[in-house]
Short mmCIF file of N, CA and C and ligand atoms in Angstrom, two decimals:
data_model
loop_
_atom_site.label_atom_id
_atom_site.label_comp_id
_atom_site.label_asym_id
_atom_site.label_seq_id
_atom_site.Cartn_x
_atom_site.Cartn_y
_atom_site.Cartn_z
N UNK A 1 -8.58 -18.43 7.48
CA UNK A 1 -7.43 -18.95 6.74
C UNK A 1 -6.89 -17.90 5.79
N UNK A 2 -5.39 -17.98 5.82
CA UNK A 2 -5.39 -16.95 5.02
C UNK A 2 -4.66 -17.40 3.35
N UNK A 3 -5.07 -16.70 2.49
CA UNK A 3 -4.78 -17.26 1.14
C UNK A 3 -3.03 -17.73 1.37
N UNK A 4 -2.65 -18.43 -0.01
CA UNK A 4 -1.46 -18.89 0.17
C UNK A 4 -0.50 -17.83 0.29
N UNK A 5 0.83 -17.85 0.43
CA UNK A 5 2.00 -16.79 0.37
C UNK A 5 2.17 -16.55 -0.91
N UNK A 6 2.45 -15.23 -1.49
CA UNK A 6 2.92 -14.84 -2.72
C UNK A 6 4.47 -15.28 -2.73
N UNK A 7 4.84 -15.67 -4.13
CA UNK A 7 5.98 -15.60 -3.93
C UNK A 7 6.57 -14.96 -4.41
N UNK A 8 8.17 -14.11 -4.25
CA UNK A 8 9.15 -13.31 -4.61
C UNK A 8 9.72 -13.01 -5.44
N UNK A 9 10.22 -12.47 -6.31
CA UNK A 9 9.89 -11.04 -5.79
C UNK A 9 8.05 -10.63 -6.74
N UNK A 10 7.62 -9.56 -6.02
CA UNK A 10 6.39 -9.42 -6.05
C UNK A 10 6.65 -8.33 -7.57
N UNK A 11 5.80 -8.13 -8.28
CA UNK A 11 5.64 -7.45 -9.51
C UNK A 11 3.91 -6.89 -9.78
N UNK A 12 4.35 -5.87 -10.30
CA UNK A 12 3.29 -4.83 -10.88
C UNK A 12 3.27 -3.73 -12.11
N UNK A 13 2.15 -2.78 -12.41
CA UNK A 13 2.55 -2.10 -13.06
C UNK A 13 1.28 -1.66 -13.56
N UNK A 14 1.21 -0.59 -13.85
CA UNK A 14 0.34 0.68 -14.62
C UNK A 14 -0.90 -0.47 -15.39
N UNK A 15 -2.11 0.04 -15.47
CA UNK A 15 -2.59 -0.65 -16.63
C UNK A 15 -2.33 -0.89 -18.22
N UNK A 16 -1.55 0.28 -18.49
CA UNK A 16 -0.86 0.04 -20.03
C UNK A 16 0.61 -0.51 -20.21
N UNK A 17 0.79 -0.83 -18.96
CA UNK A 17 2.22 -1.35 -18.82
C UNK A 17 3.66 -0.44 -19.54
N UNK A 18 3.20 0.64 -19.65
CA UNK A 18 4.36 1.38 -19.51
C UNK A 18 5.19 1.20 -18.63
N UNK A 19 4.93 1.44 -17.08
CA UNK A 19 5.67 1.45 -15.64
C UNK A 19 5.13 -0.27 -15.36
N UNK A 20 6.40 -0.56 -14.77
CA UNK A 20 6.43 -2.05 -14.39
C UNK A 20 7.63 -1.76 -13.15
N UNK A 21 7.60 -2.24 -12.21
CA UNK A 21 7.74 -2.51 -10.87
C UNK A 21 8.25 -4.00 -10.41
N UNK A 22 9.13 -3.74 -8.90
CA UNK A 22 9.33 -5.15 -9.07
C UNK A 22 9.77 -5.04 -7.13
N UNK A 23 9.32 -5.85 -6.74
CA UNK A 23 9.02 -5.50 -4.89
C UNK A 23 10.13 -6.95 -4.36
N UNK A 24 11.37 -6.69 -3.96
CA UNK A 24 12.20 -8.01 -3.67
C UNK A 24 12.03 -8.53 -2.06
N UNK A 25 11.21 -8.26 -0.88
CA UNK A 25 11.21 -8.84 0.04
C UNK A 25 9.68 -8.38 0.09
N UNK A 26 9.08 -8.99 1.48
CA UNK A 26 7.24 -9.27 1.62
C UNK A 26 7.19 -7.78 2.08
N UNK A 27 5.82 -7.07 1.43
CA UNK A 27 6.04 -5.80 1.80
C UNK A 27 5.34 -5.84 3.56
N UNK A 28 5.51 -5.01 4.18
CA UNK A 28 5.63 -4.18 5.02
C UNK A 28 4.15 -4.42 6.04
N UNK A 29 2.97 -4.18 5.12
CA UNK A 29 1.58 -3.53 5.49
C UNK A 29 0.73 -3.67 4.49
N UNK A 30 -0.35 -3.59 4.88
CA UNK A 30 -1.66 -3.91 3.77
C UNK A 30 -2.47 -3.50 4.81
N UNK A 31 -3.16 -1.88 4.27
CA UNK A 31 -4.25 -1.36 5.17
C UNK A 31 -5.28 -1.17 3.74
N UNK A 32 -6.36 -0.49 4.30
CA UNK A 32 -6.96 0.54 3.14
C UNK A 32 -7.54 1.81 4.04
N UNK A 33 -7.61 2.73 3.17
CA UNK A 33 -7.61 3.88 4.10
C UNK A 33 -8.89 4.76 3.16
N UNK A 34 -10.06 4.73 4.22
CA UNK A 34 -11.13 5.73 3.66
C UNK A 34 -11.27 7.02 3.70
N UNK A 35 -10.42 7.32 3.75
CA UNK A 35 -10.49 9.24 3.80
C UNK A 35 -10.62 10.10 2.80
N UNK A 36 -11.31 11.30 2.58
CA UNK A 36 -11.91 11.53 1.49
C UNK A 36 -10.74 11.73 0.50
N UNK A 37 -9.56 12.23 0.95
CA UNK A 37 -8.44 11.96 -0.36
C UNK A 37 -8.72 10.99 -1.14
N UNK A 38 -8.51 9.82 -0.10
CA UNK A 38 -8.22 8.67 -1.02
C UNK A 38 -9.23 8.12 -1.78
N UNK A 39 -10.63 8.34 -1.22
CA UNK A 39 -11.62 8.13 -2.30
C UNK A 39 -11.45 9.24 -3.15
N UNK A 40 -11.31 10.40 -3.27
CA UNK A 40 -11.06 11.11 -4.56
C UNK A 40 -10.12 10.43 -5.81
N UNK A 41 -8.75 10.68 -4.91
CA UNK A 41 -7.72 10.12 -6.13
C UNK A 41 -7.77 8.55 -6.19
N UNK A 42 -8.51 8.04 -5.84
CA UNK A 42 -8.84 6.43 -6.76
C UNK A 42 -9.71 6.53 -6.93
N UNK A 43 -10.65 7.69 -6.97
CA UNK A 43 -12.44 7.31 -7.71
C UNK A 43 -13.07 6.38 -7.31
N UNK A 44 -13.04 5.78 -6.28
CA UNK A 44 -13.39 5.00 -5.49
C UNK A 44 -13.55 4.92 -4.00
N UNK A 45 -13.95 4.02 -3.18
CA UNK A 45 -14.56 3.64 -2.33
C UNK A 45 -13.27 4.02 -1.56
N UNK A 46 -12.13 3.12 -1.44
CA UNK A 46 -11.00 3.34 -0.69
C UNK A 46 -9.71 3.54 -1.09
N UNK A 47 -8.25 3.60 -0.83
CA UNK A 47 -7.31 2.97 -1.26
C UNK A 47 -7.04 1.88 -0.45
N UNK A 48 -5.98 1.05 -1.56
CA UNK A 48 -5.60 -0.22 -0.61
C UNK A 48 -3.99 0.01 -0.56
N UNK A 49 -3.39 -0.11 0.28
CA UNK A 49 -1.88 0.34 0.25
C UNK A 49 -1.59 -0.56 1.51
N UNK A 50 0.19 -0.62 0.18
CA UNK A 50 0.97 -1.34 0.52
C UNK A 50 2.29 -1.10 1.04
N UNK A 51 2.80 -0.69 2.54
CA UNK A 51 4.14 -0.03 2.50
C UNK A 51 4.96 -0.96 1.76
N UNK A 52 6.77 -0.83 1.57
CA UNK A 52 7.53 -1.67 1.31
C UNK A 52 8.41 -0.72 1.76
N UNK A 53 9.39 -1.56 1.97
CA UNK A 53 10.96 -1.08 1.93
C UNK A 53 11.33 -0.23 0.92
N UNK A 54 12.02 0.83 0.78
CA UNK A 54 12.17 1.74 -0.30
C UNK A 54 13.24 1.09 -0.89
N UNK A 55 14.64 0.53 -0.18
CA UNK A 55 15.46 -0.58 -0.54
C UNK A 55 15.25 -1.59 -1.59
N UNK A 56 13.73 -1.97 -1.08
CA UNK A 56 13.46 -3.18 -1.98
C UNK A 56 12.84 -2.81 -3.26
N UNK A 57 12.15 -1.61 -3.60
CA UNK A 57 11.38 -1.59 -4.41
C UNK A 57 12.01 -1.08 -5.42
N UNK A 58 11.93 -1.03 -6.57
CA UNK A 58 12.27 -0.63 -7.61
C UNK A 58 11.00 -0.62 -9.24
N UNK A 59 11.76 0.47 -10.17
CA UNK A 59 11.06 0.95 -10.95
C UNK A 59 11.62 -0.02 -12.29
N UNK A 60 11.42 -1.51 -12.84
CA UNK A 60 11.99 -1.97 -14.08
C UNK A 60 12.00 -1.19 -15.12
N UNK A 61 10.47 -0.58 -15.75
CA UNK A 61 10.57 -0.36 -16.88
C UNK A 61 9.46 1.17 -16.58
N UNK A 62 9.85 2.01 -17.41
CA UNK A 62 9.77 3.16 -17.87
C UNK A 62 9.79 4.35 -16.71
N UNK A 63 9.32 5.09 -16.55
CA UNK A 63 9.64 6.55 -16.00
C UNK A 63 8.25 7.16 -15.21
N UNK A 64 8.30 6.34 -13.97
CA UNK A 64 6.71 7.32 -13.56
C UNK A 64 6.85 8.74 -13.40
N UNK A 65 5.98 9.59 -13.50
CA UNK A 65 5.46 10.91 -13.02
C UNK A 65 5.15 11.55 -11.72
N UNK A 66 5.55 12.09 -11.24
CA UNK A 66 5.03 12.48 -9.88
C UNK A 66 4.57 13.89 -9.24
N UNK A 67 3.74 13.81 -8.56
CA UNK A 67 2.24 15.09 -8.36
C UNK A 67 2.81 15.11 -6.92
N UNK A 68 2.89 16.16 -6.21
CA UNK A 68 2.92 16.44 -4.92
C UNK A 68 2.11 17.71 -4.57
N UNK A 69 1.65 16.99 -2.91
CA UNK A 69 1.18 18.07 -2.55
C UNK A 69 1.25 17.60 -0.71
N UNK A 70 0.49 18.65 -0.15
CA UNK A 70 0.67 18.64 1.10
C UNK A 70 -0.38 17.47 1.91
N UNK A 71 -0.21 16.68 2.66
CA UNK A 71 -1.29 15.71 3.29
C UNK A 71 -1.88 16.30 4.36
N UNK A 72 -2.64 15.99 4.66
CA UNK A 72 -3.64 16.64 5.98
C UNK A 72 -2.64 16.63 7.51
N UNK A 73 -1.91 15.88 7.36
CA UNK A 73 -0.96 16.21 8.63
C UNK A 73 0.52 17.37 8.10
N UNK A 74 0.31 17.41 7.30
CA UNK A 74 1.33 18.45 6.56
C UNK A 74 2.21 18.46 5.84
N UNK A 75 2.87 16.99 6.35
CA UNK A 75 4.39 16.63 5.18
C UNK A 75 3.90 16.34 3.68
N UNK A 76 4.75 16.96 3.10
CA UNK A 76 4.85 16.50 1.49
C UNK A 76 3.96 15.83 0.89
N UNK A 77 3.69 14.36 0.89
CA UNK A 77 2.98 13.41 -0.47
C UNK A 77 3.53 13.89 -1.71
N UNK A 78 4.13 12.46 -2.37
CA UNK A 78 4.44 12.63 -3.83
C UNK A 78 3.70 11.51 -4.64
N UNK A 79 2.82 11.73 -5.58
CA UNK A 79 2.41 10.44 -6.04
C UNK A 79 2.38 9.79 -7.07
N UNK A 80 3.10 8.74 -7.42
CA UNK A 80 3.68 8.42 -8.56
C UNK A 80 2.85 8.06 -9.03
N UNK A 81 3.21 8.30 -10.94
CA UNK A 81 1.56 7.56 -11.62
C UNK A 81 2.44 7.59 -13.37
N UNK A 82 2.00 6.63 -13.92
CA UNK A 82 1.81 6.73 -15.64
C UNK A 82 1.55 7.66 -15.93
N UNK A 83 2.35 8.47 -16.69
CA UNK A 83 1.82 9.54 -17.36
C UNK A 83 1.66 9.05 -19.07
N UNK A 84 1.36 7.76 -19.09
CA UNK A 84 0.61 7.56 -20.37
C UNK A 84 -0.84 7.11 -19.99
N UNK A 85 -1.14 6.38 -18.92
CA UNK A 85 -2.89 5.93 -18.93
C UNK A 85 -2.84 6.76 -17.43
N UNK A 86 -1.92 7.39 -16.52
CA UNK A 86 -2.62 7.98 -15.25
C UNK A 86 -2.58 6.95 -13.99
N UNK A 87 -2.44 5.45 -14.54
CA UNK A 87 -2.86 5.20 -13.38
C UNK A 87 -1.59 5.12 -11.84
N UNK A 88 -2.32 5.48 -10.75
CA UNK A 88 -1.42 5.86 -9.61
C UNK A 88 -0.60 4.43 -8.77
N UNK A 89 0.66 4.51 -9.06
CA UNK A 89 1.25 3.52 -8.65
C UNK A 89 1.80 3.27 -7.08
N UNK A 90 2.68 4.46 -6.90
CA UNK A 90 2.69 4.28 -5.53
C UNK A 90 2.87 5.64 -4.72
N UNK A 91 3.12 5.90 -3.67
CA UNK A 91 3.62 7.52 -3.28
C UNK A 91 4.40 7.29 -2.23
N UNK A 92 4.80 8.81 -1.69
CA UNK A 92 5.80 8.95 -1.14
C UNK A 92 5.81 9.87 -0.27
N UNK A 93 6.19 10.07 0.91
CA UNK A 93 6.00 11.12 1.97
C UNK A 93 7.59 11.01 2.79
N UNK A 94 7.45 12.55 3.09
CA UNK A 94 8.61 13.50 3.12
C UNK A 94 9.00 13.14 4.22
N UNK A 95 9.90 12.68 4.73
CA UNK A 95 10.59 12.52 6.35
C UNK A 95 10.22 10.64 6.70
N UNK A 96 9.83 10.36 6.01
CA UNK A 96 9.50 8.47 5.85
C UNK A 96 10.22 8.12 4.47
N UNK A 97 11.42 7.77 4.42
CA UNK A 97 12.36 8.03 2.99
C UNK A 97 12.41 6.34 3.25
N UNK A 98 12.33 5.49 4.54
CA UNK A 98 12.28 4.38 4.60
C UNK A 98 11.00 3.37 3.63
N UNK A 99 9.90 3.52 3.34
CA UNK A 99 9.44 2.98 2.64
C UNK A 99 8.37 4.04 1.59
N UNK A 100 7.86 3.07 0.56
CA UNK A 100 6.86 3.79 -0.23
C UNK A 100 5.47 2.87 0.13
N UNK A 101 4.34 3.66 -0.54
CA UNK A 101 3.15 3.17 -0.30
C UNK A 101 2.68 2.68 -1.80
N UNK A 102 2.82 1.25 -1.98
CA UNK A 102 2.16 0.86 -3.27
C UNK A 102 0.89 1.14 -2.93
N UNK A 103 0.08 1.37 -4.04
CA UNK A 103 -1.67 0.92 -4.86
C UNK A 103 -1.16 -0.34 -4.71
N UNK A 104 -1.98 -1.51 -3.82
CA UNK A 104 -1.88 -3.28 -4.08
C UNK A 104 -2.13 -3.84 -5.52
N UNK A 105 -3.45 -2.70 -5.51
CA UNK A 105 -3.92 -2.97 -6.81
C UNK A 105 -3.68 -3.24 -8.19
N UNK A 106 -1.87 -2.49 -8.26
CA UNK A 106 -1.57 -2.75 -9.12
C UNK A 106 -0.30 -3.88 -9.43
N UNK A 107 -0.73 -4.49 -8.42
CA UNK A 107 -0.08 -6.19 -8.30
C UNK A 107 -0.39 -6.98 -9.43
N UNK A 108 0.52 -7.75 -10.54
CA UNK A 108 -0.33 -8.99 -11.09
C UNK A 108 -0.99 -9.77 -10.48
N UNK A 109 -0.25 -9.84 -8.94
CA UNK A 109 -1.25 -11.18 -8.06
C UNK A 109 -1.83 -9.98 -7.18
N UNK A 110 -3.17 -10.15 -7.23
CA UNK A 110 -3.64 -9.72 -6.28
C UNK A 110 -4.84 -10.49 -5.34
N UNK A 111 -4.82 -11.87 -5.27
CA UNK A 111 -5.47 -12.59 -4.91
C UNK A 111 -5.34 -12.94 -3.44
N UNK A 112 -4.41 -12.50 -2.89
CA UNK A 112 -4.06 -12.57 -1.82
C UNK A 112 -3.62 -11.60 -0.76
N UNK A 113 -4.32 -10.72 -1.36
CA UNK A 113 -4.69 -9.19 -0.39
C UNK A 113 -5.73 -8.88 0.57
N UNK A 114 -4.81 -9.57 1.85
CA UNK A 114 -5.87 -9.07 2.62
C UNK A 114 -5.54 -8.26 4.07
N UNK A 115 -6.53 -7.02 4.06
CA UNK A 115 -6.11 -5.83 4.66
C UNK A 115 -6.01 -6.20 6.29
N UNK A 116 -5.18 -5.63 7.21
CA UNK A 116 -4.73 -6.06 8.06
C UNK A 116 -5.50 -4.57 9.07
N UNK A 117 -5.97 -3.70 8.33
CA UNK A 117 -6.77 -2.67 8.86
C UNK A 117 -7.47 -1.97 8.10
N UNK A 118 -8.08 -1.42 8.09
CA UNK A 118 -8.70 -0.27 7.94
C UNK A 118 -8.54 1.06 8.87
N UNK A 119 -8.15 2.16 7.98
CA UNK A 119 -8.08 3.66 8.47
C UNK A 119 -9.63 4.50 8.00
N UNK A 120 -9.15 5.63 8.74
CA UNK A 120 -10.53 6.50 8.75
C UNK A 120 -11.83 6.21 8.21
N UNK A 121 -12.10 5.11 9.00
CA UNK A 121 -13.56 4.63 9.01
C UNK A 121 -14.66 5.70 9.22
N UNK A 122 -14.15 6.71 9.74
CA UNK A 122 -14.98 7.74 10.22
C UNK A 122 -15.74 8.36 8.85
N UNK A 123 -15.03 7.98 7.54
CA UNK A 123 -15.51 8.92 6.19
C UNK A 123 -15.93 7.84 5.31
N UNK A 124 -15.99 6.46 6.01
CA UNK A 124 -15.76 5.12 5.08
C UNK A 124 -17.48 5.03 4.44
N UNK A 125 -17.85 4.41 3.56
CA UNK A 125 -18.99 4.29 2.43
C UNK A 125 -19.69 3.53 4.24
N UNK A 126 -20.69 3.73 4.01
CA UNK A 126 -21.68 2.73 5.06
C UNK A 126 -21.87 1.49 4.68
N UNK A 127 -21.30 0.86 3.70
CA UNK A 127 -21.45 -0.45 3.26
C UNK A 127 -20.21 -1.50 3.38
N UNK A 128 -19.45 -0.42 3.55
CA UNK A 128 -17.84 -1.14 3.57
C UNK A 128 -17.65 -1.99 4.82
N UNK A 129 -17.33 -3.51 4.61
CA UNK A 129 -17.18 -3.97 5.25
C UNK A 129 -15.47 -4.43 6.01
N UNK A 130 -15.24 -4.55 7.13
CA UNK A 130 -13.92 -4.75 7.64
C UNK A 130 -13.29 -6.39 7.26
N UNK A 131 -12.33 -6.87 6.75
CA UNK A 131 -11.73 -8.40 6.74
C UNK A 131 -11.97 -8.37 8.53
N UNK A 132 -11.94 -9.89 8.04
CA UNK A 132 -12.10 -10.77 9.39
C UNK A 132 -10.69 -10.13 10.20
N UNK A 133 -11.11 -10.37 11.25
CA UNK A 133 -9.69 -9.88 12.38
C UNK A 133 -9.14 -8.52 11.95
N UNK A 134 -9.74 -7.47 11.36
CA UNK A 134 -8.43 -6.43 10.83
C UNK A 134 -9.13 -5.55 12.01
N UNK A 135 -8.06 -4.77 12.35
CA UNK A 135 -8.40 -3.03 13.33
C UNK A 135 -9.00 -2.14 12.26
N UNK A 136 -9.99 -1.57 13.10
CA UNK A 136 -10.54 -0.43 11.94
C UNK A 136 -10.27 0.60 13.17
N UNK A 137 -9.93 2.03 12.59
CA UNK A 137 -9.34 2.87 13.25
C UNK A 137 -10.79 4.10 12.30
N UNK A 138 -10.79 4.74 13.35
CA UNK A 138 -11.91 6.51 12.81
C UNK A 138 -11.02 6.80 12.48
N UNK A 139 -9.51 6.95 12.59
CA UNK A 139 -8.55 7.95 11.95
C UNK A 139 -7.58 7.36 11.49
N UNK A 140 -6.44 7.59 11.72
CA UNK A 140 -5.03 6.72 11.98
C UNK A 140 -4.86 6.27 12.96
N UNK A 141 -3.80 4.89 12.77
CA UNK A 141 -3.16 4.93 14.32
C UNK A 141 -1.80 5.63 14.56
N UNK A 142 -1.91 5.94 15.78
CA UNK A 142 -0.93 6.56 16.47
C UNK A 142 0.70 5.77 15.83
N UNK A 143 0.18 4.34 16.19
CA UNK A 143 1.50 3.75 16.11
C UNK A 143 1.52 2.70 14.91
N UNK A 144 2.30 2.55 14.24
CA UNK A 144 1.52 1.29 13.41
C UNK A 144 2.45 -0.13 13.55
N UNK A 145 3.03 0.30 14.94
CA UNK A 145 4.03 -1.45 15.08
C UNK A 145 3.55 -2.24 15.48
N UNK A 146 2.26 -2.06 16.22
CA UNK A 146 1.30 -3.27 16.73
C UNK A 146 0.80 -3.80 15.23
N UNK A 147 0.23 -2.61 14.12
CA UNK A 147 -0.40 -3.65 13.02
C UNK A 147 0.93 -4.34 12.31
N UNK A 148 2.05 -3.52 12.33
CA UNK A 148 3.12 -4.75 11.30
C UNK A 148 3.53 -5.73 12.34
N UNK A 149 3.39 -6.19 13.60
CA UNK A 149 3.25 -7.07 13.98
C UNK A 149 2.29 -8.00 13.82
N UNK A 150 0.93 -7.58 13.76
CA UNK A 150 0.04 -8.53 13.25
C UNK A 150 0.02 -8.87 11.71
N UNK A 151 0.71 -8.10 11.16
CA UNK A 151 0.81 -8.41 9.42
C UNK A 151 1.88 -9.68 9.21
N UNK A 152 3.06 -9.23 10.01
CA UNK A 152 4.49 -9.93 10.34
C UNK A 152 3.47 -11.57 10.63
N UNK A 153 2.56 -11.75 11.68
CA UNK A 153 1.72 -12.79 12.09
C UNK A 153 0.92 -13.18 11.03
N UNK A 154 0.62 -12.91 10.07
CA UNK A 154 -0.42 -12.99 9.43
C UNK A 154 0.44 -13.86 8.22
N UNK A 155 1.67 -13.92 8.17
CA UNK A 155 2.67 -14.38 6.69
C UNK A 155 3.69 -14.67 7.44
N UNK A 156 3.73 -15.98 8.28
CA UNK A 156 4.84 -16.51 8.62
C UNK A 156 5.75 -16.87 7.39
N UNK A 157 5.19 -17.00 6.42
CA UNK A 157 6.09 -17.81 5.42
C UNK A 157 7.16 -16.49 4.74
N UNK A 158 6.14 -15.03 4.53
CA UNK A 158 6.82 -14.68 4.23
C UNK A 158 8.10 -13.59 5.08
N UNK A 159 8.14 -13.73 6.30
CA UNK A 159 8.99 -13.29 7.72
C UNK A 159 9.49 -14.73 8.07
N UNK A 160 10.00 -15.14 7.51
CA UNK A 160 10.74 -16.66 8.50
C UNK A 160 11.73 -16.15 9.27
N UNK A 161 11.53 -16.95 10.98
CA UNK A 161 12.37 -16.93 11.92
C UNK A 161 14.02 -17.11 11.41
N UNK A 162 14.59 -16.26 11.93
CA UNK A 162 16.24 -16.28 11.51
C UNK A 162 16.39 -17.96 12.84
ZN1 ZN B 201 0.43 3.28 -17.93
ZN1 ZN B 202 -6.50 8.19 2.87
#
């Protein structure tokens, strides 16, 4: 079963609430991705990320910061963050201008996050366990329209049939 639908528009923001955020349609994707980046820059186990529409998302209140560097496949990464407490809000990669990748984490609701995959399992903690039904991939996938189809499946409420 899956938790109830969030409802709209979705909101977040930094732990000191400097940067506050505000997400106007259901985002996109909900993976987490174990690769040693991403356990570095969250000091942690994984990231959990959220594409969205770049359309939809927007910055309410204050001015994030942004760090770039090159990703293991080569394009760009830019990654937005508080530059009063640091913490990393969302990022951005070069030639995908169509959406950004929230931190879920920094959702007020986050009770209803649940990952629709897992990436590079190949580097993942040996304890980490997969959600029920999600693809776990050793790397990336090739394609990722089969998982936003199963995400699209996963939140009828929030994709309603035209
Ligand atoms: Zn902050
Ligand atoms: Zn990663």
């Amino acid at each position: 079963m899956n938790a109830r639908t969030p409802l709209l528009p979705l909101t977040g923001g930094c732990c000191c609430g400097a940067i506050r955020y505000q997400i106007d349609s259901f985002p996109l994707l909900l993976y987490t991705c174990n690769c040693s980046d991403c356990q570095t820059a969250s000091g942690s186990a994984f990231a959990l990320n959220m594409p969205v529409a770049t359309t939809q998302f927007r910055i309410v209140k204050g001015e994030p910061k942004g760090w770039r560097r090159p990703s293991p496949s080569g394009a760009d990464v830019t990654s937005w963050f508080c530059g009063d407490c640091g913490g990393r809000i969302y990022g951005e990669r070069k030639g995908r201008s169509e959406s950004v990748n929230i931190r879920a984490g920094t959702l007020d609701d986050t009770a209803w996050l649940t990952p629709v995959a897992h990436m590079f399992m190949r580097s993942a903690q040996p304890w980490v366990q997969p959600a029920a039904g999600a693809v776990c991939y050793e790397t990336g996938p090739g394609d990722f329209r089969p998982l936003a189809a199963a995400w699209r499946a996963m939140w009828p409420e929030g994709f309603p049939q035209k």
